[in-house]
Short mmCIF file of C-alpha atoms and ligand atoms in Angstrom, two decimals:
data_model
loop_
_atom_site.label_atom_id
_atom_site.label_comp_id
_atom_site.label_asym_id
_atom_site.label_seq_id
_atom_site.Cartn_x
_atom_site.Cartn_y
_atom_site.Cartn_z
CA UNK A 1 0.00 0.00 0.00
CA UNK A 2 1.15 3.53 -0.81
CA UNK A 3 -1.04 5.01 1.90
CA UNK A 4 -1.57 4.44 5.62
CA UNK A 5 -5.05 4.52 7.09
CA UNK A 6 -5.87 5.21 10.71
CA UNK A 7 -9.31 5.74 12.23
CA UNK A 8 -9.60 7.88 15.36
CA UNK A 9 -13.23 7.74 16.42
CA UNK A 10 -15.14 9.43 13.57
CA UNK A 11 -12.04 10.78 11.80
CA UNK A 12 -10.03 8.82 9.25
CA UNK A 13 -6.44 9.91 8.67
CA UNK A 14 -4.99 8.98 5.29
CA UNK A 15 -1.22 9.40 5.16
CA UNK A 16 0.52 9.37 1.78
CA UNK A 17 3.38 6.95 2.21
CA UNK A 18 5.96 6.93 -0.57
CA UNK A 19 8.74 8.62 1.41
CA UNK A 20 11.51 7.79 -1.06
CA UNK A 21 9.65 9.62 -3.83
CA UNK A 22 8.47 12.49 -1.59
CA UNK A 23 4.95 11.05 -1.88
CA UNK A 24 4.82 11.54 -5.65
CA UNK A 25 1.34 10.55 -6.77
CA UNK A 26 1.42 7.53 -9.07
CA UNK A 27 -1.56 5.69 -10.51
CA UNK A 28 -1.40 2.93 -7.91
CA UNK A 29 -1.54 5.40 -5.01
CA UNK A 30 -4.43 7.21 -6.66
CA UNK A 31 -6.41 3.97 -7.12
CA UNK A 32 -5.75 2.83 -3.54
CA UNK A 33 -6.73 6.16 -2.07
CA UNK A 34 -9.88 6.61 -4.11
CA UNK A 35 -11.08 3.06 -3.51
CA UNK A 36 -10.53 3.22 0.28
CA UNK A 37 -12.21 6.61 0.51
CA UNK A 38 -15.17 5.61 -1.64
CA UNK A 39 -15.92 2.75 0.79
CA UNK A 40 -15.52 4.93 3.88
CA UNK A 41 -17.63 7.68 2.30
CA UNK A 42 -20.66 5.42 2.65
CA UNK A 43 -19.85 4.54 6.28
CA UNK A 44 -21.96 6.66 8.65
CA UNK A 45 -19.33 6.22 11.38
CA UNK A 46 -16.83 8.25 9.32
CA UNK A 47 -17.49 11.97 9.62
CA UNK A 48 -14.32 13.55 8.20
CA UNK A 49 -11.07 12.67 6.45
CA UNK A 50 -7.65 14.19 7.12
CA UNK A 51 -5.24 13.72 4.21
CA UNK A 52 -1.62 14.25 5.10
CA UNK A 53 1.95 13.41 4.08
CA UNK A 54 5.30 13.59 5.85
CA UNK A 55 7.01 16.59 7.45
CA UNK A 56 9.14 17.00 4.31
CA UNK A 57 6.44 16.51 1.70
CA UNK A 58 2.69 16.43 1.49
CA UNK A 59 3.29 15.34 -2.13
CA UNK A 60 5.94 16.55 -4.58
CA UNK A 61 3.61 16.17 -7.54
CA UNK A 62 2.44 13.55 -9.95
CA UNK A 63 5.02 10.82 -10.44
CA UNK A 64 7.34 12.19 -13.12
CA UNK A 65 9.07 8.82 -13.54
CA UNK A 66 5.74 7.15 -14.31
CA UNK A 67 4.79 9.81 -16.86
CA UNK A 68 8.17 10.41 -18.49
CA UNK A 69 7.92 7.97 -21.40
CA UNK A 70 4.21 8.07 -22.06
CA UNK A 71 2.96 9.07 -25.48
CA UNK A 72 -0.02 11.25 -26.25
CA UNK A 73 -1.99 8.10 -27.12
CA UNK A 74 -1.10 6.49 -23.76
CA UNK A 75 -2.24 9.59 -21.89
CA UNK A 76 -5.41 9.94 -23.93
CA UNK A 77 -6.53 6.30 -23.83
CA UNK A 78 -5.66 5.83 -20.17
CA UNK A 79 -7.39 9.19 -19.59
CA UNK A 80 -4.44 9.66 -17.30
CA UNK A 81 -5.45 10.76 -13.82
CA UNK A 82 -9.14 11.08 -14.67
CA UNK A 83 -9.79 8.89 -11.61
CA UNK A 84 -8.97 11.89 -9.41
CA UNK A 85 -12.44 13.09 -10.44
CA UNK A 86 -13.74 10.29 -8.20
CA UNK A 87 -11.80 11.82 -5.32
CA UNK A 88 -13.63 15.11 -5.76
CA UNK A 89 -16.93 13.21 -5.82
CA UNK A 90 -16.36 11.90 -2.28
CA UNK A 91 -18.93 13.69 -0.16
CA UNK A 92 -17.51 13.27 3.35
CA UNK A 93 -15.58 16.45 4.31
CA UNK A 94 -11.83 16.28 3.61
CA UNK A 95 -9.10 18.32 5.26
CA UNK A 96 -5.61 18.50 3.70
CA UNK A 97 -2.96 18.85 6.43
CA UNK A 98 0.05 20.06 4.46
CA UNK A 99 3.62 20.12 5.66
CA UNK A 100 6.62 20.61 3.37
CA UNK A 101 6.22 20.37 -0.40
CA UNK A 102 2.77 20.46 -2.00
CA UNK A 103 3.82 20.79 -5.62
CA UNK A 104 2.08 20.12 -8.90
CA UNK A 105 -0.35 17.26 -8.35
CA UNK A 106 0.34 17.61 -4.60
CA UNK A 107 -0.97 21.18 -4.60
CA UNK A 108 -3.86 20.03 -6.79
CA UNK A 109 -4.69 17.21 -4.37
CA UNK A 110 -4.76 19.70 -1.49
CA UNK A 111 -7.07 21.94 -3.53
CA UNK A 112 -9.41 19.00 -4.18
CA UNK A 113 -9.91 18.79 -0.40
CA UNK A 114 -12.45 21.07 1.32
CA UNK A 115 -10.06 22.78 3.73
CA UNK A 116 -6.29 23.25 3.62
CA UNK A 117 -4.35 23.61 6.88
CA UNK A 118 -0.66 24.30 6.36
CA UNK A 119 2.28 23.97 8.68
CA UNK A 120 4.69 26.89 8.84
CA UNK A 121 7.07 24.79 6.67
CA UNK A 122 4.59 24.23 3.83
CA UNK A 123 5.54 25.20 0.28
CA UNK A 124 2.96 25.31 -2.47
CA UNK A 125 3.58 25.52 -6.20
CA UNK A 126 2.64 24.44 -9.68
CA UNK A 127 6.11 24.04 -11.20
CA UNK A 128 4.99 21.91 -14.19
CA UNK A 129 6.24 24.56 -16.62
CA UNK A 130 9.77 23.52 -15.68
CA UNK A 131 8.95 20.05 -17.04
CA UNK A 132 7.49 21.38 -20.27
CA UNK A 133 3.87 20.74 -19.25
CA UNK A 134 1.07 22.50 -17.40
CA UNK A 135 -0.95 21.44 -14.33
CA UNK A 136 -3.20 18.51 -15.27
CA UNK A 137 -5.35 17.72 -12.23
CA UNK A 138 -7.23 20.99 -12.06
CA UNK A 139 -4.44 23.41 -11.11
CA UNK A 140 -5.12 26.06 -13.74
CA UNK A 141 -8.79 26.07 -12.73
CA UNK A 142 -8.90 25.58 -8.96
CA UNK A 143 -5.84 27.71 -8.18
CA UNK A 144 -7.26 30.56 -10.28
CA UNK A 145 -10.60 30.37 -8.47
CA UNK A 146 -8.88 30.21 -5.09
CA UNK A 147 -6.16 32.86 -5.40
CA UNK A 148 -7.29 34.91 -8.43
CA UNK A 149 -5.96 35.22 -11.96
CA UNK A 150 -2.83 37.28 -11.47
CA UNK A 151 -1.43 35.14 -8.61
CA UNK A 152 -2.28 31.92 -10.48
CA UNK A 153 -0.54 33.26 -13.60
CA UNK A 154 2.48 34.27 -11.51
CA UNK A 155 2.77 30.84 -9.87
CA UNK A 156 2.06 28.72 -12.96
CA UNK A 157 4.12 30.75 -15.43
CA UNK A 158 7.18 31.22 -13.21
CA UNK A 159 6.91 27.86 -11.42
CA UNK A 160 7.96 29.55 -8.19
CA UNK A 161 6.98 28.20 -4.78
CA UNK A 162 4.81 30.03 -2.25
CA UNK A 163 5.34 29.73 1.52
CA UNK A 164 2.59 29.20 4.09
CA UNK A 165 2.19 32.91 4.91
CA UNK A 166 1.70 33.87 1.28
CA UNK A 167 -0.64 30.92 0.76
CA UNK A 168 -2.77 32.00 3.72
CA UNK A 169 -2.77 35.63 2.60
CA UNK A 170 -3.86 34.53 -0.87
CA UNK A 171 -6.79 32.47 0.39
CA UNK A 172 -5.38 29.05 -0.49
CA UNK A 173 -4.84 28.05 3.12
CA UNK A 174 -7.29 28.60 5.96
CA UNK A 175 -4.91 28.24 8.94
CA UNK A 176 -1.18 28.00 9.58
CA UNK A 177 -0.33 25.57 12.37
CA UNK A 178 3.13 24.83 13.85
CA UNK A 179 4.61 21.78 12.12
CA UNK A 180 4.83 19.82 15.41
CA UNK A 181 1.08 20.04 16.03
CA UNK A 182 -0.26 20.14 12.46
CA UNK A 183 -1.72 16.64 12.49
CA UNK A 184 -3.19 16.85 16.01
CA UNK A 185 -4.85 20.22 15.36
CA UNK A 186 -6.14 19.06 12.00
CA UNK A 187 -7.63 15.95 13.61
CA UNK A 188 -9.21 18.12 16.33
CA UNK A 189 -10.87 20.27 13.68
CA UNK A 190 -11.94 17.14 11.81
CA UNK A 191 -13.43 15.73 15.04
CA UNK A 192 -15.49 18.90 15.47
CA UNK A 193 -16.82 18.57 11.91
CA UNK A 194 -17.47 14.87 12.49
CA UNK A 195 -19.42 15.58 15.68
CA UNK A 196 -22.17 17.27 13.67
CA UNK A 197 -24.67 15.61 11.35
CA UNK A 198 -22.82 14.01 8.43
CA UNK A 199 -25.85 14.69 6.25
CA UNK A 200 -25.77 18.39 7.09
CA UNK A 201 -22.02 18.61 6.54
CA UNK A 202 -22.39 16.95 3.13
CA UNK A 203 -25.13 19.37 2.14
CA UNK A 204 -23.10 22.38 3.40
CA UNK A 205 -20.00 21.46 1.42
CA UNK A 206 -22.03 20.82 -1.71
CA UNK A 207 -23.60 24.26 -1.39
CA UNK A 208 -20.20 25.93 -0.90
CA UNK A 209 -18.82 24.09 -3.93
CA UNK A 210 -21.71 25.44 -6.01
CA UNK A 211 -20.30 28.93 -5.33
CA UNK A 212 -17.36 27.95 -7.58
CA UNK A 213 -19.71 27.17 -10.46
CA UNK A 214 -22.94 29.18 -10.29
CA UNK A 215 -24.04 32.82 -10.51
CA UNK A 216 -24.92 34.45 -7.18
CA UNK A 217 -28.66 34.27 -7.88
CA UNK A 218 -28.55 30.57 -8.83
CA UNK A 219 -26.23 29.79 -5.94
CA UNK A 220 -28.45 31.49 -3.37
CA UNK A 221 -31.49 29.64 -4.74
CA UNK A 222 -29.56 26.34 -4.59
CA UNK A 223 -28.65 27.11 -0.97
CA UNK A 224 -32.22 27.98 -0.02
CA UNK A 225 -33.59 24.76 -1.50
CA UNK A 226 -30.87 22.76 0.28
CA UNK A 227 -31.77 24.58 3.51
CA UNK A 228 -35.44 23.69 3.02
CA UNK A 229 -34.50 20.04 2.36
CA UNK A 230 -32.71 19.75 5.71
CA UNK A 231 -36.12 20.15 7.40
CA UNK A 232 -36.80 16.60 6.20
CA UNK A 233 -34.01 15.31 8.48
CA UNK A 234 -34.08 14.18 12.10
CA UNK A 235 -30.90 16.17 12.56
CA UNK A 236 -32.67 19.48 12.05
CA UNK A 237 -35.32 18.42 14.59
CA UNK A 238 -32.69 17.26 17.07
CA UNK A 239 -30.44 20.31 16.59
CA UNK A 240 -33.23 22.82 17.06
CA UNK A 241 -34.94 20.94 19.92
CA UNK A 242 -31.61 20.64 21.74
CA UNK A 243 -31.11 24.40 21.47
CA UNK A 244 -34.58 25.11 22.87
CA UNK A 245 -34.09 22.53 25.67
CA UNK A 246 -30.63 23.98 26.45
CA UNK A 247 -28.81 20.69 25.95
CA UNK A 248 -26.13 19.42 23.57
CA UNK A 249 -27.51 18.01 20.35
CA UNK A 250 -27.02 14.32 19.71
CA UNK A 251 -26.33 13.91 16.01
CA UNK A 252 -25.46 10.22 16.30
CA UNK A 253 -29.09 9.38 15.46
CA UNK A 254 -29.25 7.81 11.97
N1 CO8 B 1 7.90 12.36 -9.27
C1 CO8 B 1 8.73 11.32 -9.11
N2 CO8 B 1 9.75 11.31 -8.22
C2 CO8 B 1 9.93 12.43 -7.49
C3 CO8 B 1 9.10 13.55 -7.60
C4 CO8 B 1 8.03 13.49 -8.54
N3 CO8 B 1 7.16 14.49 -8.70
N4 CO8 B 1 9.53 14.51 -6.77
C5 CO8 B 1 10.60 13.99 -6.12
N5 CO8 B 1 10.85 12.74 -6.56
C6 CO8 B 1 11.91 11.83 -6.14
C7 CO8 B 1 13.26 12.24 -6.70
O1 CO8 B 1 13.41 11.80 -8.02
C8 CO8 B 1 14.20 11.59 -5.73
O2 CO8 B 1 14.30 10.23 -6.06
P1 CO8 B 1 15.75 9.50 -6.14
O3 CO8 B 1 16.24 9.53 -4.72
O4 CO8 B 1 15.43 8.14 -6.64
O5 CO8 B 1 16.60 10.34 -7.06
C9 CO8 B 1 13.46 11.68 -4.41
O6 CO8 B 1 12.07 11.89 -4.73
C10 CO8 B 1 13.90 12.84 -3.53
O7 CO8 B 1 13.83 14.02 -4.34
P2 CO8 B 1 15.03 15.08 -4.44
O8 CO8 B 1 16.35 14.38 -4.33
O9 CO8 B 1 14.79 15.90 -5.68
O10 CO8 B 1 14.78 15.93 -3.11
P3 CO8 B 1 15.17 17.46 -2.85
O11 CO8 B 1 14.92 17.68 -1.40
O12 CO8 B 1 16.52 17.75 -3.39
O13 CO8 B 1 14.11 18.32 -3.73
C11 CO8 B 1 11.91 18.89 -4.60
C12 CO8 B 1 12.73 18.31 -3.42
C13 CO8 B 1 12.21 20.37 -4.75
C14 CO8 B 1 10.44 18.71 -4.24
C15 CO8 B 1 12.27 18.14 -5.90
O14 CO8 B 1 12.18 16.74 -5.67
C16 CO8 B 1 11.36 18.46 -7.07
O15 CO8 B 1 11.49 19.51 -7.68
N6 CO8 B 1 10.43 17.53 -7.39
C17 CO8 B 1 9.56 17.68 -8.55
C18 CO8 B 1 8.48 18.70 -8.29
C19 CO8 B 1 7.59 18.82 -9.52
O16 CO8 B 1 8.02 19.19 -10.58
N7 CO8 B 1 6.31 18.49 -9.35
C20 CO8 B 1 5.37 18.54 -10.42
C21 CO8 B 1 5.25 17.18 -11.04
S1 CO8 B 1 4.28 17.18 -12.51
C22 CO8 B 1 2.72 17.22 -11.99
O17 CO8 B 1 2.41 17.13 -10.84
C23 CO8 B 1 1.73 17.36 -13.11
C24 CO8 B 1 0.37 16.89 -12.70
C25 CO8 B 1 -0.46 16.71 -13.90
C26 CO8 B 1 -0.45 15.33 -14.43
C27 CO8 B 1 -1.80 14.89 -14.80
C28 CO8 B 1 -1.92 14.59 -16.25
C29 CO8 B 1 -3.33 14.39 -16.67
#
């Protein structure tokens, strides 16, 4: 296995584990990760994922050695890396806990998660231009939406790396956490998310993701309909009753 999986109560930690290749993302790793997460996505006891790497590297990109000798026809017929689409379709919330290098496909993997926490040592970049290619797992699109056109152009055209402070300032990263406590604090945040209704969290993240795609008017309508739909759940009843009765809500009901 190219990943390690650990469950802590309702949080599943997935650690990329190809240390000799700085966690470069090859096809095998991608298949393992997607298949494990697809199964756990359906498990009501799993409320949040934390995806992490090592101190030195979250992931130093797609595996250059695997790609090096491929032809256009190989890439096209394999639809190389299209399976990462299945990763984005996983509906359980996902936190990327990034330490060290998050480059190329590594930065793109972090951006396919819902939240990015970075350690003070994190370095983000899309240096594909140095290899004669461009980002291929959504980098030109997601980075542009997250940090804006001029910063995305700067990063992708120069191939330079961005430290954690700049990444937070640019809106790519939501918190910077000391490297020693990155995983623990990320798991704590994941446990908070996982303590709420999984249904509600799924609906919330879907609504936020719509903001990347829809006009404001359509997005607000989508949100309102999703809000209405939550009144069909026991979790809305429990959450509101608990508030009125001045007690903690119990979202472990099915
Ligand atoms: N792929 C394969 N192996 C890698 C990768 C990688 N992306 N990154 C590092 N490694 C390997 C090195 O080859 C080396 O292996 P070995 O010991 O066998 O020589 C080992 O990891 C350690 O790496 P370094 O010795 O280079 O370590 P340094 O600390 O000196 O440098 C860096 C660390 C700066 C991260 C450096 O390794 C580096 O620049 N790596 C490449 C970064 C990069 O260019 N990433 C983008 C990859 S392309 C990509 O992600 C495109 C995605 C789109 C594809 C989808 C198509 C549809």
